[in-house]
Short mmCIF file of C-alpha atoms in Angstrom, two decimals:
data_model
loop_
_atom_site.label_atom_id
_atom_site.label_comp_id
_atom_site.label_asym_id
_atom_site.label_seq_id
_atom_site.Cartn_x
_atom_site.Cartn_y
_atom_site.Cartn_z
CA UNK A 218 6.49 20.03 -13.71
CA UNK A 219 9.33 19.68 -16.17
CA UNK A 220 9.88 22.26 -18.89
CA UNK A 221 10.11 19.60 -21.57
CA UNK A 222 8.77 16.11 -21.68
CA UNK A 223 11.17 13.47 -20.40
CA UNK A 224 8.90 10.80 -21.85
CA UNK A 225 8.75 9.30 -25.34
CA UNK A 226 5.79 10.33 -27.43
CA UNK A 227 2.92 7.90 -26.89
CA UNK A 228 1.75 5.78 -29.80
CA UNK A 229 -1.21 7.28 -31.64
CA UNK A 230 -4.45 6.08 -30.05
CA UNK A 231 -6.19 3.15 -31.73
CA UNK A 232 -9.92 3.68 -32.21
CA UNK A 233 -10.53 0.01 -31.38
CA UNK A 234 -9.40 0.70 -27.81
CA UNK A 235 -12.36 3.06 -27.29
CA UNK A 236 -15.03 1.06 -29.09
CA UNK A 237 -16.98 0.37 -25.88
CA UNK A 238 -16.51 2.03 -22.51
CA UNK A 239 -18.31 2.64 -19.24
CA UNK A 240 -18.65 6.29 -18.30
CA UNK A 241 -17.15 7.75 -15.15
CA UNK A 242 -20.02 8.12 -12.67
CA UNK A 243 -19.70 9.72 -9.26
CA UNK A 244 -20.55 7.37 -6.36
CA UNK A 245 -20.93 4.47 -8.77
CA UNK A 246 -17.82 3.51 -10.76
CA UNK A 247 -15.56 2.81 -7.81
CA UNK A 248 -13.01 -0.02 -7.82
CA UNK A 249 -15.58 -2.63 -6.73
CA UNK A 250 -17.93 -1.68 -9.54
CA UNK A 251 -15.12 -1.74 -12.09
CA UNK A 252 -13.96 -5.20 -11.03
CA UNK A 253 -17.52 -6.47 -11.50
CA UNK A 254 -17.86 -4.79 -14.90
CA UNK A 255 -14.58 -6.29 -16.02
CA UNK A 256 -15.92 -9.79 -15.38
CA UNK A 257 -18.83 -8.99 -17.68
CA UNK A 258 -16.76 -7.34 -20.40
CA UNK A 259 -13.07 -8.19 -20.93
CA UNK A 260 -12.60 -5.43 -23.52
CA UNK A 261 -14.66 -2.45 -22.36
CA UNK A 262 -12.65 0.57 -21.30
CA UNK A 263 -13.42 1.44 -17.69
CA UNK A 264 -13.23 4.87 -16.04
CA UNK A 265 -12.82 5.93 -12.45
CA UNK A 266 -15.14 8.32 -10.70
CA UNK A 267 -13.88 11.86 -11.19
CA UNK A 268 -10.95 12.63 -8.88
CA UNK A 269 -10.00 16.28 -8.40
CA UNK A 270 -6.42 17.23 -9.07
CA UNK A 271 -6.42 19.11 -5.76
CA UNK A 272 -7.35 15.96 -3.84
CA UNK A 273 -4.30 14.19 -5.24
CA UNK A 274 -1.75 16.97 -5.27
CA UNK A 275 -2.72 19.15 -2.32
CA UNK A 276 -4.75 16.64 -0.35
CA UNK A 277 -2.34 13.78 -0.88
CA UNK A 278 -5.25 11.35 -1.15
CA UNK A 279 -3.38 8.72 -3.13
CA UNK A 280 -5.83 6.09 -1.84
CA UNK A 281 -8.17 7.46 -4.53
CA UNK A 282 -5.90 5.85 -7.13
CA UNK A 283 -6.28 2.35 -5.71
CA UNK A 284 -7.32 -0.28 -8.23
CA UNK A 285 -6.65 -3.90 -9.15
CA UNK A 286 -4.68 -5.12 -12.14
CA UNK A 287 -7.76 -6.96 -13.38
CA UNK A 288 -9.50 -3.65 -14.13
CA UNK A 289 -7.35 -2.69 -17.14
CA UNK A 290 -7.79 -1.07 -19.63
CA UNK A 291 -8.54 1.62 -17.10
CA UNK A 292 -8.69 5.42 -17.30
CA UNK A 293 -8.37 7.95 -14.50
CA UNK A 294 -10.73 10.88 -14.84
CA UNK A 295 -9.46 14.13 -13.37
CA UNK A 296 -11.29 17.32 -12.55
CA UNK A 297 -9.51 20.65 -12.34
CA UNK A 298 -8.48 23.74 -14.25
CA UNK A 299 -4.94 24.49 -13.08
CA UNK A 300 -2.51 23.20 -15.74
CA UNK A 301 0.39 22.71 -13.34
CA UNK A 302 -1.73 20.91 -10.75
CA UNK A 303 -3.38 18.72 -13.38
CA UNK A 304 0.02 17.82 -14.77
CA UNK A 305 1.16 16.67 -11.33
CA UNK A 306 -2.06 14.70 -10.84
CA UNK A 307 -1.67 13.09 -14.27
CA UNK A 308 1.85 12.05 -13.37
CA UNK A 309 0.57 10.41 -10.19
CA UNK A 310 -2.07 8.60 -12.21
CA UNK A 311 0.42 7.36 -14.78
CA UNK A 312 2.80 6.23 -12.04
CA UNK A 313 -0.10 4.33 -10.45
CA UNK A 314 -0.51 2.37 -13.68
CA UNK A 315 -3.52 3.92 -15.37
CA UNK A 316 -3.81 3.54 -19.15
CA UNK A 317 -5.33 6.96 -19.86
CA UNK A 318 -5.90 10.31 -18.21
CA UNK A 319 -9.27 11.88 -18.98
CA UNK A 320 -10.13 15.50 -18.23
CA UNK A 321 -13.69 16.21 -17.11
CA UNK A 322 -15.22 19.05 -19.13
CA UNK A 323 -18.77 17.81 -18.83
CA UNK A 324 -19.95 17.49 -15.22
CA UNK A 325 -22.68 20.06 -14.40
CA UNK A 326 -22.79 19.82 -10.59
CA UNK A 327 -22.69 22.95 -8.42
CA UNK A 328 -19.65 21.63 -6.57
CA UNK A 329 -17.77 21.24 -9.83
CA UNK A 330 -18.73 24.73 -11.03
CA UNK A 331 -17.53 26.32 -7.80
CA UNK A 332 -14.17 24.70 -8.39
CA UNK A 333 -13.99 26.02 -11.98
CA UNK A 334 -13.97 22.70 -13.68
CA UNK A 335 -16.42 20.38 -15.37
CA UNK A 336 -18.88 21.68 -17.97
CA UNK A 337 -18.23 25.36 -17.24
CA UNK A 338 -14.79 24.88 -18.84
CA UNK A 339 -16.44 24.51 -22.24
CA UNK A 340 -16.59 28.32 -22.19
CA UNK A 341 -12.77 28.37 -21.85
CA UNK A 342 -11.38 26.09 -24.57
CA UNK A 343 -7.98 27.83 -24.53
CA UNK A 344 -7.58 27.02 -20.83
CA UNK A 345 -8.61 23.40 -21.46
CA UNK A 346 -6.00 23.26 -24.20
CA UNK A 347 -3.35 24.54 -21.79
CA UNK A 348 -4.38 21.88 -19.26
CA UNK A 349 -4.13 19.12 -21.84
CA UNK A 350 -0.70 20.24 -23.05
CA UNK A 351 0.60 20.41 -19.49
CA UNK A 352 -0.60 16.90 -18.76
CA UNK A 353 0.82 15.54 -22.00
CA UNK A 354 4.24 16.88 -21.07
CA UNK A 355 4.20 14.73 -17.96
CA UNK A 356 2.85 11.39 -19.18
CA UNK A 357 3.29 9.02 -22.09
CA UNK A 358 -0.26 7.66 -21.98
CA UNK A 359 -3.21 9.22 -23.84
CA UNK A 360 -4.70 12.39 -22.40
CA UNK A 361 -8.33 12.57 -23.45
CA UNK A 362 -11.27 14.91 -22.84
CA UNK A 363 -14.92 14.25 -21.99
CA UNK A 364 -17.25 17.14 -22.77
CA UNK A 365 -20.84 18.13 -23.61
CA UNK A 366 -22.21 19.38 -26.94
CA UNK A 367 -22.73 22.79 -25.36
CA UNK A 368 -23.32 24.70 -22.16
CA UNK A 369 -26.15 27.11 -21.25
CA UNK A 370 -26.70 29.58 -24.10
CA UNK A 371 -23.45 28.56 -25.78
CA UNK A 372 -25.35 26.15 -27.94
CA UNK A 373 -24.32 26.69 -31.55
CA UNK A 374 -22.52 23.93 -33.41
CA UNK A 375 -19.82 26.49 -34.14
CA UNK A 376 -18.99 26.61 -30.42
CA UNK A 377 -18.49 22.85 -30.26
CA UNK A 378 -16.54 23.02 -33.49
CA UNK A 379 -14.20 25.65 -32.05
CA UNK A 380 -13.78 23.66 -28.84
CA UNK A 381 -12.89 20.56 -30.86
CA UNK A 382 -10.41 22.45 -33.04
CA UNK A 383 -8.73 23.75 -29.90
CA UNK A 384 -8.53 20.22 -28.48
CA UNK A 385 -6.94 18.92 -31.67
CA UNK A 386 -4.39 21.74 -31.64
CA UNK A 387 -3.56 20.79 -28.06
CA UNK A 388 -2.89 17.21 -29.12
CA UNK A 389 -6.10 15.48 -28.05
CA UNK A 390 -6.70 12.32 -30.06
CA UNK A 391 -9.84 11.07 -28.29
CA UNK A 392 -12.91 13.12 -27.45
CA UNK A 393 -15.84 11.60 -25.55
CA UNK A 394 -18.96 13.70 -26.13
CA UNK A 395 -22.10 13.56 -24.01
CA UNK A 396 -24.77 14.38 -26.60
CA UNK A 397 -26.69 16.79 -24.33
CA UNK A 398 -25.76 20.33 -23.53
CA UNK A 399 -25.38 21.24 -19.87
CA UNK A 400 -27.66 23.80 -18.23
CA UNK A 401 -25.61 25.12 -15.34
CA UNK A 402 -28.26 27.59 -14.22
CA UNK A 403 -31.68 26.33 -13.19
CA UNK A 404 -31.24 22.57 -13.60
CA UNK A 405 -29.91 20.10 -11.06
CA UNK A 406 -27.23 17.55 -12.03
CA UNK A 407 -29.98 14.90 -12.12
CA UNK A 408 -32.12 17.03 -14.44
CA UNK A 409 -29.07 17.61 -16.64
CA UNK A 410 -29.06 13.87 -17.34
CA UNK A 411 -32.56 13.92 -18.81
CA UNK A 412 -34.03 17.33 -19.65
CA UNK A 413 -31.73 18.88 -22.26
CA UNK A 414 -32.56 16.99 -25.45
CA UNK A 415 -30.10 14.54 -26.93
CA UNK A 416 -28.56 15.57 -30.26
CA UNK A 417 -26.68 12.58 -31.61
CA UNK A 418 -26.48 14.11 -35.08
CA UNK A 419 -24.29 16.90 -33.74
CA UNK A 420 -21.77 14.30 -32.52
CA UNK A 421 -21.96 12.44 -35.83
CA UNK A 422 -21.26 15.69 -37.65
CA UNK A 423 -18.24 16.26 -35.45
CA UNK A 424 -16.83 12.90 -36.52
CA UNK A 425 -17.47 13.63 -40.19
CA UNK A 426 -15.74 16.99 -40.00
CA UNK A 427 -12.82 15.77 -37.86
CA UNK A 428 -12.17 12.25 -39.18
CA UNK A 429 -8.70 12.19 -37.61
CA UNK A 430 -10.25 12.45 -34.14
CA UNK A 431 -11.49 9.38 -32.26
CA UNK A 432 -15.04 10.37 -31.28
CA UNK A 433 -16.86 8.47 -28.53
CA UNK A 434 -20.57 9.15 -28.05
CA UNK A 435 -22.29 9.15 -24.65
CA UNK A 436 -25.82 9.82 -23.41
CA UNK A 437 -29.08 7.87 -23.34
CA UNK A 438 -27.67 4.66 -24.85
CA UNK A 439 -29.48 1.69 -23.32
CA UNK A 440 -29.64 -1.19 -25.82
CA UNK A 441 -27.30 -3.32 -27.92
CA UNK A 442 -29.12 -2.16 -31.05
CA UNK A 443 -28.40 1.47 -30.18
CA UNK A 444 -24.73 0.65 -29.60
CA UNK A 445 -24.47 -0.99 -33.00
CA UNK A 446 -26.24 1.93 -34.71
CA UNK A 447 -23.93 4.52 -33.12
CA UNK A 448 -20.84 2.53 -34.08
CA UNK A 449 -21.78 3.00 -37.72
CA UNK A 450 -21.37 6.76 -37.22
CA UNK A 451 -18.63 7.23 -34.60
CA UNK A 452 -15.65 5.31 -33.25
CA UNK A 453 -16.92 4.39 -29.83
CA UNK A 454 -19.88 4.22 -27.49
CA UNK A 455 -19.74 5.13 -23.81
CA UNK A 456 -22.48 3.64 -21.63
CA UNK A 457 -23.52 5.30 -18.39
CA UNK A 458 -26.53 4.46 -16.25
CA UNK A 459 -27.57 1.51 -18.44
CA UNK A 460 -24.29 -0.26 -17.69
CA UNK A 461 -24.86 0.27 -13.98
CA UNK A 462 -28.54 -0.61 -13.67
CA UNK A 463 -28.43 -3.45 -16.23
CA UNK A 464 -24.77 -4.57 -16.13
CA UNK A 465 -25.42 -7.81 -18.03
CA UNK A 466 -25.85 -5.54 -21.06
CA UNK A 467 -22.05 -5.26 -21.06
CA UNK A 468 -21.74 -9.01 -21.54
CA UNK A 469 -24.33 -8.94 -24.33
CA UNK A 470 -22.43 -6.17 -26.12
CA UNK A 471 -19.16 -8.06 -25.70
CA UNK A 472 -20.73 -11.17 -27.22
CA UNK A 473 -22.23 -9.26 -30.17
CA UNK A 474 -19.17 -7.17 -31.04
CA UNK A 475 -16.34 -9.57 -30.26
CA UNK A 476 -17.84 -13.06 -30.27
CA UNK A 477 -17.14 -13.45 -26.57
CA UNK A 478 -19.20 -16.36 -25.15
CA UNK A 479 -22.10 -15.04 -23.13
CA UNK A 480 -21.52 -15.96 -19.47
CA UNK A 481 -24.25 -17.21 -17.17
CA UNK A 482 -25.21 -14.60 -14.61
CA UNK A 483 -24.69 -17.09 -11.80
CA UNK A 484 -21.15 -17.78 -13.06
CA UNK A 485 -20.38 -14.05 -13.03
CA UNK A 486 -21.59 -13.91 -9.44
CA UNK A 487 -19.42 -16.90 -8.50
CA UNK A 488 -16.41 -15.22 -10.09
CA UNK A 489 -16.98 -12.30 -7.74
CA UNK A 490 -16.66 -14.57 -4.71
CA UNK A 491 -12.84 -14.55 -4.32
CA UNK A 492 -12.80 -10.78 -4.71
CA UNK A 493 -15.58 -10.27 -2.18
CA UNK A 494 -14.03 -12.62 0.35
CA UNK A 495 -10.67 -10.89 -0.02
CA UNK A 496 -12.32 -7.52 0.51
CA UNK A 497 -14.18 -8.78 3.57
CA UNK A 498 -10.88 -10.05 4.97
CA UNK A 499 -9.34 -6.60 4.64
CA UNK A 500 -12.25 -5.00 6.48
CA UNK A 501 -14.50 -3.85 3.63
CA UNK A 502 -18.19 -4.11 4.50
CA UNK A 503 -20.18 -6.30 2.12
CA UNK A 504 -22.61 -3.48 1.31
CA UNK A 505 -19.83 -1.48 -0.38
CA UNK A 506 -19.37 -4.23 -2.97
CA UNK A 507 -22.81 -5.81 -3.18
CA UNK A 508 -24.60 -2.54 -4.03
CA UNK A 509 -23.03 -2.72 -7.48
CA UNK A 510 -24.44 -6.20 -8.11
CA UNK A 511 -28.11 -5.34 -7.61
CA UNK A 512 -28.84 -5.08 -11.34
CA UNK A 513 -27.21 -8.36 -12.38
CA UNK A 514 -30.57 -10.09 -12.92
CA UNK A 515 -32.36 -7.03 -14.29
CA UNK A 516 -35.39 -8.15 -16.29
CA UNK A 517 -35.10 -11.79 -15.19
CA UNK A 518 -37.65 -13.73 -13.10
CA UNK A 519 -36.69 -13.39 -9.45
CA UNK A 520 -34.70 -10.19 -9.94
CA UNK A 521 -36.75 -8.35 -7.34
CA UNK A 522 -36.11 -11.05 -4.76
CA UNK A 523 -32.39 -10.98 -5.56
CA UNK A 524 -32.26 -7.24 -4.96
CA UNK A 525 -34.39 -7.45 -1.83
CA UNK A 526 -32.22 -10.03 -0.08
CA UNK A 527 -29.07 -8.00 -0.73
CA UNK A 528 -30.66 -4.68 0.24
CA UNK A 529 -32.08 -6.07 3.49
CA UNK A 530 -29.00 -8.00 4.62
CA UNK A 531 -25.74 -6.70 3.12
CA UNK A 532 -25.52 -3.82 5.62
CA UNK A 533 -25.78 -6.05 8.69
CA UNK A 534 -22.67 -6.54 10.86
CA UNK A 535 -20.77 -9.64 9.79
CA UNK A 536 -22.64 -9.98 6.47
CA UNK A 537 -20.69 -12.22 4.11
CA UNK A 538 -20.89 -14.34 0.98
CA UNK A 539 -23.87 -16.24 2.37
CA UNK A 540 -26.03 -13.15 1.71
CA UNK A 541 -25.28 -13.41 -2.01
CA UNK A 542 -25.89 -17.16 -1.97
CA UNK A 543 -29.27 -16.49 -0.45
CA UNK A 544 -29.97 -13.76 -3.01
CA UNK A 545 -29.02 -16.05 -5.89
CA UNK A 546 -31.43 -18.69 -4.61
CA UNK A 547 -34.24 -16.27 -5.52
CA UNK A 548 -33.44 -16.58 -9.19
CA UNK A 549 -31.91 -20.02 -9.68
#
């Protein structure tokens, strides 16, 4: 890592760039999922699954950075707590063409805790600040942070306030805040998505007290009406499970916020065909792509049949586009 930045200072982040985004989700937001989401929403900011800095720097797993040009604007989320290693990983991400590097300070899984990153880092804001500064010295794209509103018994607003002040001092311009605290002891990662109560007002207060900071809210947001309500209080909304299980919601949000014509679901599916056929040609099994499409007809007549045909056939040897044609026949 260089002692001083060889890169020009990045332009200040524009809040409009973070107005709508899809949260990084382990085992879900892979490159196939992101390509599909991009067809539904031309403007949403997309995030990778969390990639550990060690996997890139020590493990040399540069395949984890693979993505298509169609996915942009696209952010790489990193997990780690070693400033030097994170700086090297950020450099690899920037060189690979990502538009943003995001540091995970919110994941509550046991595996993440054992590696001293994720939500447990909220107890160490000074270290997070050091990590951010080290990454910023290596890249000229935004370095952002995704966190929780608290962790375990560290649950006072003052703690979140101090964390935010430390991030601002480190040069963070964008903070994505999951509006639940993380319970690292006694709750599973799945329970951490539902049991700690949501506290949107705490995130709103953060925006009021730090107006210079771009604040993106995350957690429990499942409807267009909720998106619009949050955008009256903060700069951006980050959708998680709702975007995955009901992906057409992304198209509806795009239409409402930007006037983008609402695409037909069948047209979205057809636009996936060249991508899927190219992936099949390079040896990717259909099931690895089609699993992300299961929710396309969520709430529509025939949706169950659509899901059933894919689930029962996409894993079979030689499965191809015909499986999706058959699935679509259940709803059209």
